[in-house]
Coordinates of C-alpha atoms and ligand atoms in Angstrom, one line a residue:
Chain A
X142 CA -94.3 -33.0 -262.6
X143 CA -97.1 -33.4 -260.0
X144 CA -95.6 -33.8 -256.2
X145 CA -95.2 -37.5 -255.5
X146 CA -96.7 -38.5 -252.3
X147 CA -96.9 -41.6 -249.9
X148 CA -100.3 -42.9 -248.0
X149 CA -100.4 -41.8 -244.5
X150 CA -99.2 -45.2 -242.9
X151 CA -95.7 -44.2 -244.6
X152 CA -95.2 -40.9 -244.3
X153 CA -91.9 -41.2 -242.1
X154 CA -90.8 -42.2 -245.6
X155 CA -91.1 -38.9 -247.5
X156 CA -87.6 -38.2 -246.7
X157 CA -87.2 -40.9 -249.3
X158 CA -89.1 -39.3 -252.2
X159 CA -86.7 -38.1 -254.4
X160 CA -85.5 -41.9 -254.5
X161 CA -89.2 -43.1 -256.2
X162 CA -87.8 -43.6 -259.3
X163 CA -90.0 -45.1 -261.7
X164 CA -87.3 -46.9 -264.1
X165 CA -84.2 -49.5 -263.1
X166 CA -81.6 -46.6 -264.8
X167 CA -83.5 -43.8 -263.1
X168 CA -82.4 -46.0 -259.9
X169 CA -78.5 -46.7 -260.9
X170 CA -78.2 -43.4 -261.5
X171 CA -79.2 -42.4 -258.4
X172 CA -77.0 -44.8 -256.4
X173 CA -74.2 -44.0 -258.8
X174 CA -74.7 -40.2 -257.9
X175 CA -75.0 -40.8 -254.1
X176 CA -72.7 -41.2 -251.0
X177 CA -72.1 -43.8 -248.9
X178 CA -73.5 -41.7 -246.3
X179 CA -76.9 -41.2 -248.0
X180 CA -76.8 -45.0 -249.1
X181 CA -76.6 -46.0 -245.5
X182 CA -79.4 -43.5 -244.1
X183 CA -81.5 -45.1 -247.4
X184 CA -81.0 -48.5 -246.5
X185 CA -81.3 -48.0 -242.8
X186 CA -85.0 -45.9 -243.1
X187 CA -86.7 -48.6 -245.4
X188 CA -85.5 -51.9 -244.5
X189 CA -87.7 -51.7 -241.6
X190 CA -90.7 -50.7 -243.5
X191 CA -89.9 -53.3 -246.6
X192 CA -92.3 -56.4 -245.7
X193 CA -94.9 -53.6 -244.9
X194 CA -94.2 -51.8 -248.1
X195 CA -94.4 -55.2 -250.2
X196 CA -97.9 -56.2 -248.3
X197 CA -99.1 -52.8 -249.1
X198 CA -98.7 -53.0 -252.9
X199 CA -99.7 -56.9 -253.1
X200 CA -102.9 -55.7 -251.9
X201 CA -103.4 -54.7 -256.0
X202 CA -102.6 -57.2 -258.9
X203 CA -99.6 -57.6 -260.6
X204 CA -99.0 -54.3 -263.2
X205 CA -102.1 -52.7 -261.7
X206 CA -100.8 -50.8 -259.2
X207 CA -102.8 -47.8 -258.1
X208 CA -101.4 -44.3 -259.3
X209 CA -100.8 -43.7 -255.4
X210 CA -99.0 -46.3 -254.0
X211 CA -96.1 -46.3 -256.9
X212 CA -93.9 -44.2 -255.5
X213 CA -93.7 -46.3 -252.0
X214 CA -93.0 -49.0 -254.7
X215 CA -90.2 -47.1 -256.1
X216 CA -88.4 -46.4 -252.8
X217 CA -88.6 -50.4 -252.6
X218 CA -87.1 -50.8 -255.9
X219 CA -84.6 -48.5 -255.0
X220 CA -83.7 -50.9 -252.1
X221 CA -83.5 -53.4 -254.2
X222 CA -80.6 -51.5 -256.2
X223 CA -78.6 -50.2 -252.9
X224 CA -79.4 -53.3 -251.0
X225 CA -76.2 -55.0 -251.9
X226 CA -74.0 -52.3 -251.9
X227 CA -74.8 -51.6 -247.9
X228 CA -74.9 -55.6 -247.0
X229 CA -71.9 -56.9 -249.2
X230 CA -69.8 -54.0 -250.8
X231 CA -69.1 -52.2 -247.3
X232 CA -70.8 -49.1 -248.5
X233 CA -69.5 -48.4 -251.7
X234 CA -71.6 -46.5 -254.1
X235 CA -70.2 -48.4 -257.4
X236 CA -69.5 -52.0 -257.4
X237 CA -66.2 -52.6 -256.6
X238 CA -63.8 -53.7 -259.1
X239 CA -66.1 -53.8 -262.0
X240 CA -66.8 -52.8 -265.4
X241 CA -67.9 -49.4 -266.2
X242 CA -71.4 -49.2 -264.7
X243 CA -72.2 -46.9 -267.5
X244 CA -70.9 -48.8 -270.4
X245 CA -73.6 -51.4 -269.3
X246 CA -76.7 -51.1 -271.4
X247 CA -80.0 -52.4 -269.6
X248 CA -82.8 -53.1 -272.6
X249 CA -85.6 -52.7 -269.6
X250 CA -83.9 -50.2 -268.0
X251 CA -86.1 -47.1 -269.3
X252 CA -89.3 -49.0 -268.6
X253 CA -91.3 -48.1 -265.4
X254 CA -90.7 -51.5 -263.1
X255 CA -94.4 -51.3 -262.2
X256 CA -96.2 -51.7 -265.2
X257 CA -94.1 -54.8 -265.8
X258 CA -94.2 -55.4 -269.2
X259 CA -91.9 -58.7 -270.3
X260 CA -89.3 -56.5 -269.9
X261 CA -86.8 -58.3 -272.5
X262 CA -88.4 -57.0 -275.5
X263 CA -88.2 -53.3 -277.0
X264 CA -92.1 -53.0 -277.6
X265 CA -92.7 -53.2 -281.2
X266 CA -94.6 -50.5 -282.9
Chain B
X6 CA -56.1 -91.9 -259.7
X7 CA -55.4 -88.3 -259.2
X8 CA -58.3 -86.4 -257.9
X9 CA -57.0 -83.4 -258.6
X10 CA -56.6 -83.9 -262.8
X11 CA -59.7 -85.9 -263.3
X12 CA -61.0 -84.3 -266.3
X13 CA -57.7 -84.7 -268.0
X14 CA -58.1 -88.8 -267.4
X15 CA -61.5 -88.1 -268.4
X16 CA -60.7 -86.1 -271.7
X17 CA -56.4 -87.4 -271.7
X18 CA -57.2 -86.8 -275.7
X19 CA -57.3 -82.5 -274.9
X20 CA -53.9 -82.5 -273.6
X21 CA -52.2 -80.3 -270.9
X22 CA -49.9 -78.4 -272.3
X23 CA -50.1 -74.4 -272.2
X24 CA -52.9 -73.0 -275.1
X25 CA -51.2 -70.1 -277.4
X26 CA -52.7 -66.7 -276.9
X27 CA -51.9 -65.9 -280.9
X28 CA -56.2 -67.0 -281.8
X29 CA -57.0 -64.3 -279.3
X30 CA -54.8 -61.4 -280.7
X31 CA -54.4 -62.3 -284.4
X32 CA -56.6 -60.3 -287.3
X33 CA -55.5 -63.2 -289.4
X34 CA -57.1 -66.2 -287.2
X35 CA -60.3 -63.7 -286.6
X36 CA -60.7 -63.9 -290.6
X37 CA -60.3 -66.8 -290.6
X38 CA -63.3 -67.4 -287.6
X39 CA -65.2 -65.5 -289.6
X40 CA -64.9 -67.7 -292.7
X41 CA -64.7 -70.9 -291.0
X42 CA -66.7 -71.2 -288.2
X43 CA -69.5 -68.1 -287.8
X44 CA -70.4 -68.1 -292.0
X45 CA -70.7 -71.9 -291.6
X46 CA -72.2 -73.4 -288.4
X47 CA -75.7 -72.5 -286.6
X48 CA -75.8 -69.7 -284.5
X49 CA -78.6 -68.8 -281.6
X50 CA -80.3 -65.6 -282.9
X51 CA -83.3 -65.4 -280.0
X52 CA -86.2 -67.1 -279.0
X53 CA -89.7 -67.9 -281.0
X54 CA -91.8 -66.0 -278.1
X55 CA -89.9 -62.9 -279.0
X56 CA -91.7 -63.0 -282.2
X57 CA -95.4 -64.0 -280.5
X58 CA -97.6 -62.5 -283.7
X59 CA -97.7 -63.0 -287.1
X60 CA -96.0 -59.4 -288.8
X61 CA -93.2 -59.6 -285.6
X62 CA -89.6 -59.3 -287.1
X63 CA -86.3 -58.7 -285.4
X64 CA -83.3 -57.8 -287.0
X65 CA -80.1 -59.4 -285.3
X66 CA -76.7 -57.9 -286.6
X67 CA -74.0 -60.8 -287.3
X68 CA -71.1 -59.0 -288.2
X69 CA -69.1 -61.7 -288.2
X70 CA -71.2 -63.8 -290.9
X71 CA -71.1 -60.1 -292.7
X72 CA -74.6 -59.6 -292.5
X73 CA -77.7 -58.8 -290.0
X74 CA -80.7 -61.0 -290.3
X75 CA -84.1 -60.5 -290.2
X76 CA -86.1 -63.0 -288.5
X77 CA -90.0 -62.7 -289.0
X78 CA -93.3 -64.6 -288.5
X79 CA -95.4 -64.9 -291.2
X80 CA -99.5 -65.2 -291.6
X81 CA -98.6 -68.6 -291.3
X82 CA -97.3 -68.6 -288.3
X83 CA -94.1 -69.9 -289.8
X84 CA -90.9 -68.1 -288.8
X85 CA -88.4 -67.4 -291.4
X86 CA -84.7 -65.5 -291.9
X87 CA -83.7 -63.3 -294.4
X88 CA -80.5 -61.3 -295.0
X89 CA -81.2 -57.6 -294.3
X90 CA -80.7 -56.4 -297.9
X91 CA -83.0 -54.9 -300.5
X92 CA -82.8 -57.0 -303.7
X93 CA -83.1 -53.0 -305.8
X94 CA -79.8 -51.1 -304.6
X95 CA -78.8 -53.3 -301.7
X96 CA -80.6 -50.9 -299.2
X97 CA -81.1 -52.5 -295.3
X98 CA -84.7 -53.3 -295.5
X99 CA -85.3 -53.1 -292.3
X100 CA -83.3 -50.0 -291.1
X101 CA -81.8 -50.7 -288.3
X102 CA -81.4 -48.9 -284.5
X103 CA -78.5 -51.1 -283.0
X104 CA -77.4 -54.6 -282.7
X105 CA -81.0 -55.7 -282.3
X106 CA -83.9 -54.0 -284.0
X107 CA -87.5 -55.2 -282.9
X108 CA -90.8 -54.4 -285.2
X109 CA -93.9 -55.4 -286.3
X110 CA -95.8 -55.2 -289.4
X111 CA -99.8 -56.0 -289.2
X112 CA -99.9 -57.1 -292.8
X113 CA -97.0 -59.0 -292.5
X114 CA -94.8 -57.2 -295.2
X115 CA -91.6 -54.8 -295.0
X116 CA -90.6 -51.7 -297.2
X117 CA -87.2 -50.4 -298.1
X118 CA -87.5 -46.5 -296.9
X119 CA -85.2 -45.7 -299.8
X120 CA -87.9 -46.8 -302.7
X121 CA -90.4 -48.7 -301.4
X122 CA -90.0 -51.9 -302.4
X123 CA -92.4 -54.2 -300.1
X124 CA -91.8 -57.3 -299.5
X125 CA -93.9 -60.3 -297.7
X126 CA -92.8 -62.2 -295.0
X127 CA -92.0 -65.5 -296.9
X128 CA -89.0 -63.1 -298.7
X129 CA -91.6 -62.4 -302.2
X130 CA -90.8 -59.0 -303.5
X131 CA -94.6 -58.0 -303.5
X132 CA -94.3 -54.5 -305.1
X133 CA -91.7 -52.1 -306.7
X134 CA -93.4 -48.6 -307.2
X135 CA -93.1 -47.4 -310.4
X136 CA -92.0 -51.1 -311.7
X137 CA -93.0 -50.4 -315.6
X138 CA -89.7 -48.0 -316.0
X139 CA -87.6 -51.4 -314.8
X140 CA -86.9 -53.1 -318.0
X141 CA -87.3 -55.8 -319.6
X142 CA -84.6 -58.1 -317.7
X143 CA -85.9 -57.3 -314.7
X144 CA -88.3 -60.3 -312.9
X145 CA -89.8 -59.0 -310.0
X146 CA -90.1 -63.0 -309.0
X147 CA -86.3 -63.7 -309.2
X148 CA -85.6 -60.5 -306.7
X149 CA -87.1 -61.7 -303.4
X150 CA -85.3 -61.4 -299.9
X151 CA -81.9 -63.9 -299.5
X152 CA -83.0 -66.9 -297.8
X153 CA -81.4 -67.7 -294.4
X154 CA -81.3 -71.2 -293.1
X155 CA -83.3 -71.1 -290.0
X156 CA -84.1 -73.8 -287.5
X157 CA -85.5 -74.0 -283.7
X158 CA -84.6 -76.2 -281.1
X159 CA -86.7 -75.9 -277.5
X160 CA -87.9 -72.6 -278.5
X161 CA -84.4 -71.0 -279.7
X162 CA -84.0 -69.8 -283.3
X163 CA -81.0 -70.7 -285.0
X164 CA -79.5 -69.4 -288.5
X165 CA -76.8 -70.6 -290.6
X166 CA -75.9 -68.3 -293.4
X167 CA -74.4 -71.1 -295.3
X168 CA -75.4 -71.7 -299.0
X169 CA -75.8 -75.5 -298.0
X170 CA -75.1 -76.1 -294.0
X171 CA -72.5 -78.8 -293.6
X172 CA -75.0 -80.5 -290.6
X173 CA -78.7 -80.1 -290.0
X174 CA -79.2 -78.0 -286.4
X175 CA -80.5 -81.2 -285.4
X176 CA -76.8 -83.0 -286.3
X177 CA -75.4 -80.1 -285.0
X178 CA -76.7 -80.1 -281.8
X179 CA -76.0 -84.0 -281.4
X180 CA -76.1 -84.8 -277.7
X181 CA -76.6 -81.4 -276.2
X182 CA -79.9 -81.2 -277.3
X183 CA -80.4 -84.5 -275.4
X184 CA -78.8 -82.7 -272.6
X185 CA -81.3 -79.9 -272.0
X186 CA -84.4 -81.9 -273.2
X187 CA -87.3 -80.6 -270.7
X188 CA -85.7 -78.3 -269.0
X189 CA -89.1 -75.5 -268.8
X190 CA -87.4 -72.6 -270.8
X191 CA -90.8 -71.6 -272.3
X192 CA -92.4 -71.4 -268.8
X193 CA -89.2 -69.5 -267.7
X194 CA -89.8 -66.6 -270.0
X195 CA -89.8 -63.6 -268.0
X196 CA -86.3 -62.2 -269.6
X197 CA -83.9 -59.6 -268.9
X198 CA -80.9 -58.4 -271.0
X199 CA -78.1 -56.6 -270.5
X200 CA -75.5 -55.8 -273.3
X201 CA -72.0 -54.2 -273.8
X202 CA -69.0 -53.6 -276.4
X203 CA -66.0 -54.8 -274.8
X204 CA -62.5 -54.1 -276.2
X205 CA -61.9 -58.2 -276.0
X206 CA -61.4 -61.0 -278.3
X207 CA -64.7 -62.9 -278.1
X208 CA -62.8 -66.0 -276.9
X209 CA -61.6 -63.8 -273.8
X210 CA -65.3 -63.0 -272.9
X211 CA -66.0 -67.1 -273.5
X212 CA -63.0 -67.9 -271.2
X213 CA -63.8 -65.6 -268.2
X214 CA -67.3 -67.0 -268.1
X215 CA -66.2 -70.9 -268.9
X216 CA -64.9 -71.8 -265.2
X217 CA -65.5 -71.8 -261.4
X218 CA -62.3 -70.9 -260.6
X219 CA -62.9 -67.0 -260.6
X220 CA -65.3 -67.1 -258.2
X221 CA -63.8 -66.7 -254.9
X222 CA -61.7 -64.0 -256.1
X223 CA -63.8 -61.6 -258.6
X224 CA -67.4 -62.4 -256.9
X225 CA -65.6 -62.0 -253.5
X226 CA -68.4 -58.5 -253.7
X227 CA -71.5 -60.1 -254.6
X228 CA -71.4 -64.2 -254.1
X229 CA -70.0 -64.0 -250.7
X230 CA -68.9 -67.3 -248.7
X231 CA -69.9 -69.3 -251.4
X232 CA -66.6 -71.9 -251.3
X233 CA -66.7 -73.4 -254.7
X234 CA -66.7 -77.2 -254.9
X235 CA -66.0 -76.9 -258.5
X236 CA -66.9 -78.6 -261.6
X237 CA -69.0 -81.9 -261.8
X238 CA -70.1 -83.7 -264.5
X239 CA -67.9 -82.4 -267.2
X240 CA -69.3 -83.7 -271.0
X241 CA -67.6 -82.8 -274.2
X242 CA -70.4 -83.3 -276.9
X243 CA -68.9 -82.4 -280.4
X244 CA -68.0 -78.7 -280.3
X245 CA -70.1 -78.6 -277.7
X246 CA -69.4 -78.6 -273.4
X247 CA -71.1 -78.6 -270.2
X248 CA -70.5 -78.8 -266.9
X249 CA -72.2 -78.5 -263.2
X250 CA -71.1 -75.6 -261.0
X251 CA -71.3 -76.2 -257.6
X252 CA -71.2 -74.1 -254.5
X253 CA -72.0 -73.5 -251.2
X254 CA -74.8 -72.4 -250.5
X255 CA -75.6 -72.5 -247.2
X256 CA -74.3 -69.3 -246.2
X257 CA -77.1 -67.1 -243.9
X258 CA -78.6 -64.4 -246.6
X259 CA -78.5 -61.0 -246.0
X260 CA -81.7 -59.1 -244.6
X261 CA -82.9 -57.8 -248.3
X262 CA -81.5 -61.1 -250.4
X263 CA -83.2 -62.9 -247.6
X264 CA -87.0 -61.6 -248.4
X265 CA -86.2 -61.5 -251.9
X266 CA -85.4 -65.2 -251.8
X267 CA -88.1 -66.5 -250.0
X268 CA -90.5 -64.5 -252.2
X269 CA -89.1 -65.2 -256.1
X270 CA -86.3 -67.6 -255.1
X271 CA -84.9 -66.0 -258.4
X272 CA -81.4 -65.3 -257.3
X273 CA -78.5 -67.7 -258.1
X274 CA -76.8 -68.1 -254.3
X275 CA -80.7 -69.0 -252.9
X276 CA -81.2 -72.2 -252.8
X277 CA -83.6 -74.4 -254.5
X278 CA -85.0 -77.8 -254.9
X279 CA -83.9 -79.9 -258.2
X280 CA -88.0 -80.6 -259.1
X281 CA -88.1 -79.3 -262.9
X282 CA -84.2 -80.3 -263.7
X283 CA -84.0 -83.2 -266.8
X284 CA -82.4 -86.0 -265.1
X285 CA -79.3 -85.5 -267.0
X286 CA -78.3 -82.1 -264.8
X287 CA -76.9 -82.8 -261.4
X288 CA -78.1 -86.7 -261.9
X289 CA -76.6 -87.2 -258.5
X290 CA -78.7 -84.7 -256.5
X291 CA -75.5 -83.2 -255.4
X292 CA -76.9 -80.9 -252.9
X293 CA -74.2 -77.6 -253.7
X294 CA -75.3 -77.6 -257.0
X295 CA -75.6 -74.2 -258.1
X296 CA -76.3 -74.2 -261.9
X297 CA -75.4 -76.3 -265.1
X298 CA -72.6 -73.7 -267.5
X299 CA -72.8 -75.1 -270.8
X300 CA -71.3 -73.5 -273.9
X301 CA -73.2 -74.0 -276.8
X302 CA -70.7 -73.6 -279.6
X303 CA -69.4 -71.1 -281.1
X304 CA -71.0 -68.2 -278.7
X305 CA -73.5 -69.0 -276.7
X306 CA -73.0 -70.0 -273.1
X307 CA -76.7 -71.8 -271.6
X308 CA -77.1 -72.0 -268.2
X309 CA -79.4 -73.5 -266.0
X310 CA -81.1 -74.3 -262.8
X311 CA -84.4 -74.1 -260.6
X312 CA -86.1 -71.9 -261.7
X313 CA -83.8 -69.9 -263.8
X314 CA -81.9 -69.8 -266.7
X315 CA -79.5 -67.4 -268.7
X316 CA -77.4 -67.3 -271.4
X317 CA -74.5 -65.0 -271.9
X318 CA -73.7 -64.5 -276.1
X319 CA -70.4 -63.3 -277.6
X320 CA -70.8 -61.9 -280.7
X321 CA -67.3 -60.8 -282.5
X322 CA -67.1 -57.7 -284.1
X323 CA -63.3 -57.6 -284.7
X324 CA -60.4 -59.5 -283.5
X325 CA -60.2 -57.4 -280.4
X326 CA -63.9 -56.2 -279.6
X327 CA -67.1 -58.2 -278.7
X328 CA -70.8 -57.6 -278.6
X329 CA -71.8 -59.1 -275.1
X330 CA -75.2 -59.9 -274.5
X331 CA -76.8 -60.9 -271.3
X332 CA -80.0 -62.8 -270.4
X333 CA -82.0 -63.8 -267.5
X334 CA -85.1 -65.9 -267.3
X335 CA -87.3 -66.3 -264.2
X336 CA -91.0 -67.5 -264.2
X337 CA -93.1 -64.3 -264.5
X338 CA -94.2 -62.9 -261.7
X339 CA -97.6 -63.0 -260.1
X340 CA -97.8 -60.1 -258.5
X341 CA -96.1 -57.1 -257.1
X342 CA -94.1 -58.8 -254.1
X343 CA -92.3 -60.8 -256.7
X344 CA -91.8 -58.4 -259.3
X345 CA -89.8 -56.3 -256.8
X346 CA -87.8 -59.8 -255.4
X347 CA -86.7 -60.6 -259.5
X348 CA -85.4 -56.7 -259.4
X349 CA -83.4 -57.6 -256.7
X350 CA -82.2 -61.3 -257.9
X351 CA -81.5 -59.1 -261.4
X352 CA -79.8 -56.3 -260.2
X353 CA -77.3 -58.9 -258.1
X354 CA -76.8 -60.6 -261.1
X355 CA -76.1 -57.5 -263.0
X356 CA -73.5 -57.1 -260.6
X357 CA -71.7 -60.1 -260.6
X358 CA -71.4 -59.6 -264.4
X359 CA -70.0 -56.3 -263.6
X360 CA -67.8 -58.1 -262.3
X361 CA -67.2 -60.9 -264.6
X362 CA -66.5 -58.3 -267.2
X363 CA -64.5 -56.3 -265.7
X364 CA -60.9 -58.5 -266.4
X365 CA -61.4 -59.1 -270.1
X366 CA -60.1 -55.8 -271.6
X367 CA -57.3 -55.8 -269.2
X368 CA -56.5 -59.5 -269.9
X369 CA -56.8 -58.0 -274.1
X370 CA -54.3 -55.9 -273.6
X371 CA -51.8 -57.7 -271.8
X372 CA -52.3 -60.4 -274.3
X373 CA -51.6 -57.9 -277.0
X374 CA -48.4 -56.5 -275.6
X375 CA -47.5 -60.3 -276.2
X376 CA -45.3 -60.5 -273.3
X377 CA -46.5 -64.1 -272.4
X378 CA -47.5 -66.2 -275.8
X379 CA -49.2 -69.0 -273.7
X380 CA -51.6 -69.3 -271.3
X381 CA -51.5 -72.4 -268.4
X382 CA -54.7 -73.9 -267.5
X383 CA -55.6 -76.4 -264.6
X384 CA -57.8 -79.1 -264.7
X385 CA -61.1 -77.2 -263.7
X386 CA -60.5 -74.9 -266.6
X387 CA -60.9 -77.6 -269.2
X388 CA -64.0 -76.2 -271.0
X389 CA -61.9 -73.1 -272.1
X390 CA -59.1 -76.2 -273.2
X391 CA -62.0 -77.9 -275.1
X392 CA -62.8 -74.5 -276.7
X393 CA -59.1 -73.3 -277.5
X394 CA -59.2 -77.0 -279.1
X395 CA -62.4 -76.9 -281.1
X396 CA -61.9 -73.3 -282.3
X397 CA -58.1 -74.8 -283.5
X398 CA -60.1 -77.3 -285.5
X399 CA -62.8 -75.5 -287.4
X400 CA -59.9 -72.8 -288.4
X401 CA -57.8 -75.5 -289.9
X402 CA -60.2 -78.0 -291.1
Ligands
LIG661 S1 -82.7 -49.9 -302.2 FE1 -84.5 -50.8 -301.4 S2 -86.1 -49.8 -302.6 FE2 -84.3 -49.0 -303.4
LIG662 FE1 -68.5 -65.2 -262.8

């Protein structure tokens, strides 16, 4: 695997980079296998940088996103999946009394978000 | 009039006694489901644009009409359903990976893998390698795919695996296709799923998702603040419910949900105008309106609202376990922005049906232990009554 990398204007973010994960089970897993701690620090370092991040990456069309920029758009997707558990589940890693996260079967969820394919179909061969 | 039981003086004919748990824990009633109700009425298999070529098939397991069902479009453009079995030695035709099974065939044909038989999309058995050591009895015309009785209605494909269907989908349908007519599903085609086997009756999976009630309690985690007003507009059509959810949705977003919301506006709790809603959802403009829960009879719950709409299905695979499928529409995005915001409105949602889910097998086994043989419902619960009632009916029609 070739070192992921950010562009300069967010390089406070390569703390990040082990959360650019390209696929929304890539993602869950992450969270799932994370601390509150770490979820927090997560939150707390890209919030700021989200309405910069999502200006960065509109600057391309939809499911053309250059090579370079995807893993800043990972860490945002990555937001996306701890955001609620920072602002509405007090921290916890899982969502509180749920179903088995892991019994839950996304269809899209091995697809890489960016390339945004309609996401409810298996691609036919 | 009493405010508080209005849908029974709407509906006095559903009663309001307690509704026996024995449907939901019985093999015996499940058979008899089987026989009477999912090998007899129309059933939602997909959607046309899952199919957009001609040669695109998709195999749907039914295993409660005892069979899985290919749907494909032929050259024709015409989409048609076939039972999944090979006329030679009863082979699946198309084999199978799971529940659902997509594929596509340029020419428009499919081959058994056991012997090769190839068949075109309007069911012909096309070739049978070998086919001079058949004999004589053998007619390659009288051996084509089993027919399905298949029918659309605002882009939704529907089978009925019944020899002769009692009622035409149209007939069916009756009022509740008057219901939804021009709500924008095809626009609204950027789709999600999410599936599960849960150790439930598939009535239990219904129930949970059939009222208001729960959600001060279970979404306490992801829907916030969000006081329910309740039902409005309650219809019984046939077999058939609906009702409008309402809630409060003025509460202040949180920092992400807020920028996902003013980008895609695809999340449930963000509010939205009532622009592409047919007059007959929310006719009074009701301002908490949060979406319109309808249950499509016997397993599909529709839902919608601006901009969105889902559908949760509840397919039975024995008296105490249920294929759940989950699916959620937004307008496609346009660009990168809101391709990350419908993430965010999607994983939310994925959430809150972690949540909806998570009572069902405890609620199985309890009623199993058979402790308590009736349930009690109150008067916003009626579309699980109205179920409990029609279900009673088809089973001892
Ligand atoms: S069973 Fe299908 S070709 Fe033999
Ligand atoms: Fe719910």
């Amino acid at each position: 695997m070739t070192e992921l990398t950010l562009p300069a204007a967010f390089a406070d973010l390569a703390p990040w980079l082990d959360w650019a994960l390209p696929t929304a089970d890539g993602r869950q897993d992450r969270r799932l296998a994370s601390t509150s701690d770490t979820l927090r620090r997560f939150y707390d370092a890209v919030l700021p940088r989200l309405e910069d991040i999502l200006a960065e990456v509109d600057k391309h069309p939809l499911g053309q996103l250059p090579a370079a920029l995807r893993p800043l758009y990972d860490i945002a997707l990555s937001l996306a999946e701890v955001a609620p558990h920072i602002e509405l589940y007090d921290g916890a890693v899982g969502v509180p009394y749920a179903f088995e996260e892991g019994r839950f079967i996304a269809v899209h969820g091995g697809e890489p978000t960016w390339s945004t394919p309609q996401p409810m179909m298996t691609p036919a061969p | 009039m009493n405010a508080e039981h209005r849908w029974l003086e709407a509906y006095p004919e559903l009663g309001s006694g307690p509704i026996s748990t024995e449907p939901y824990i019985s093999p015996e009633w499940y058979e008899k489901e089987k026989e009477k109700i999912f090998s007899k009425v129309w059933l939602c298999v997909g959607r046309a644009n899952e199919l957009p070529r001609p040669g695109d098939y998709k195999v749907k397991r039914i295993e409660a009409a005892n069979t899985s069902v290919i749907v494909m479009r032929g050259k024709d453009g015409q989409i048609r359903a076939f039972h999944n079995m090979c006329a030679h030695r009863g082979n699946t035709v198309v084999t199978e990976n799971g529940q659902e099974t997509y594929g596509r065939n340029r020419a428009g044909v499919i081959t058994c893998r056991f012997h090769g038989w190839v068949y075109a999309a309007d069911g012909a058995l096309r070739s049978v390698p070998s086919q001079e050591r058949f004999y004589s009895c053998f007619d390659k015309g009288d051996n084509g795919l089993a027919p399905i009785h298949l029918d659309t209605w605002e882009g939704f494909l529907f089978v009925n695996v019944a020899e002769k269907p009692e009622h035409s989908l149209a007939e069916f349908l009756g009022d509740y296709a008057e219901h939804f007519r021009g709500f924008p599903f095809e626009e609204l085609d950027y789709g999600f799923t999410y599936r599960t086997e849960l150790d439930c009756n598939w009535k239990v999976a219904h129930d949970a998702f059939a009222e208001a009630y729960h959600v001060d309690t279970i979404h306490a985690g992801s829907f916030p603040n969000v006081f329910s007003s309740g039902l409005q507009n309650v219809k019984l059509m046939g077999p058939h419910r609906t009702c409008a959810v309402c809630l409060t949705l003025d509460a202040k977003p949180t920092p992400v949900a807020g920028i996902a919301n003013r980008i895609a506006g695809a999340s449930l709790v963000s509010q939205r105008g009532k622009s592409m809603l047919p007059a007959t959802i929310n006719p009074d403009h009701r301002p908490d309106f949060a979406f319109e829960l309808s249950v499509l009879f016997p397993n599909t719950l529709l839902h919608v609202s601006e901009g969105i709409w889902f559908t949760h299905q509840f397919w039975p695979l024995a008296h105490n376990r249920t294929l759940w499928e989950g699916r959620y529409y937004v307008k496609a995005p346009t660009s990168n922005a809101g391709r990350w915001a419908i993430e965010h409105a999607m994983t939310l949602q994925r959430n809150a049906w972690l949540e909806d889910t998570a009572t069902m097998e405890d609620t199985q086994r309890a009623m199993q232990s058979r402790a308590k043989m009736q349930q009690h419902l109150q008067d916003d619960e009626i579309l699980i009554r109205h179920g409990a009632i029609i279900v009673d009916q088809y089973v001892n029609a």
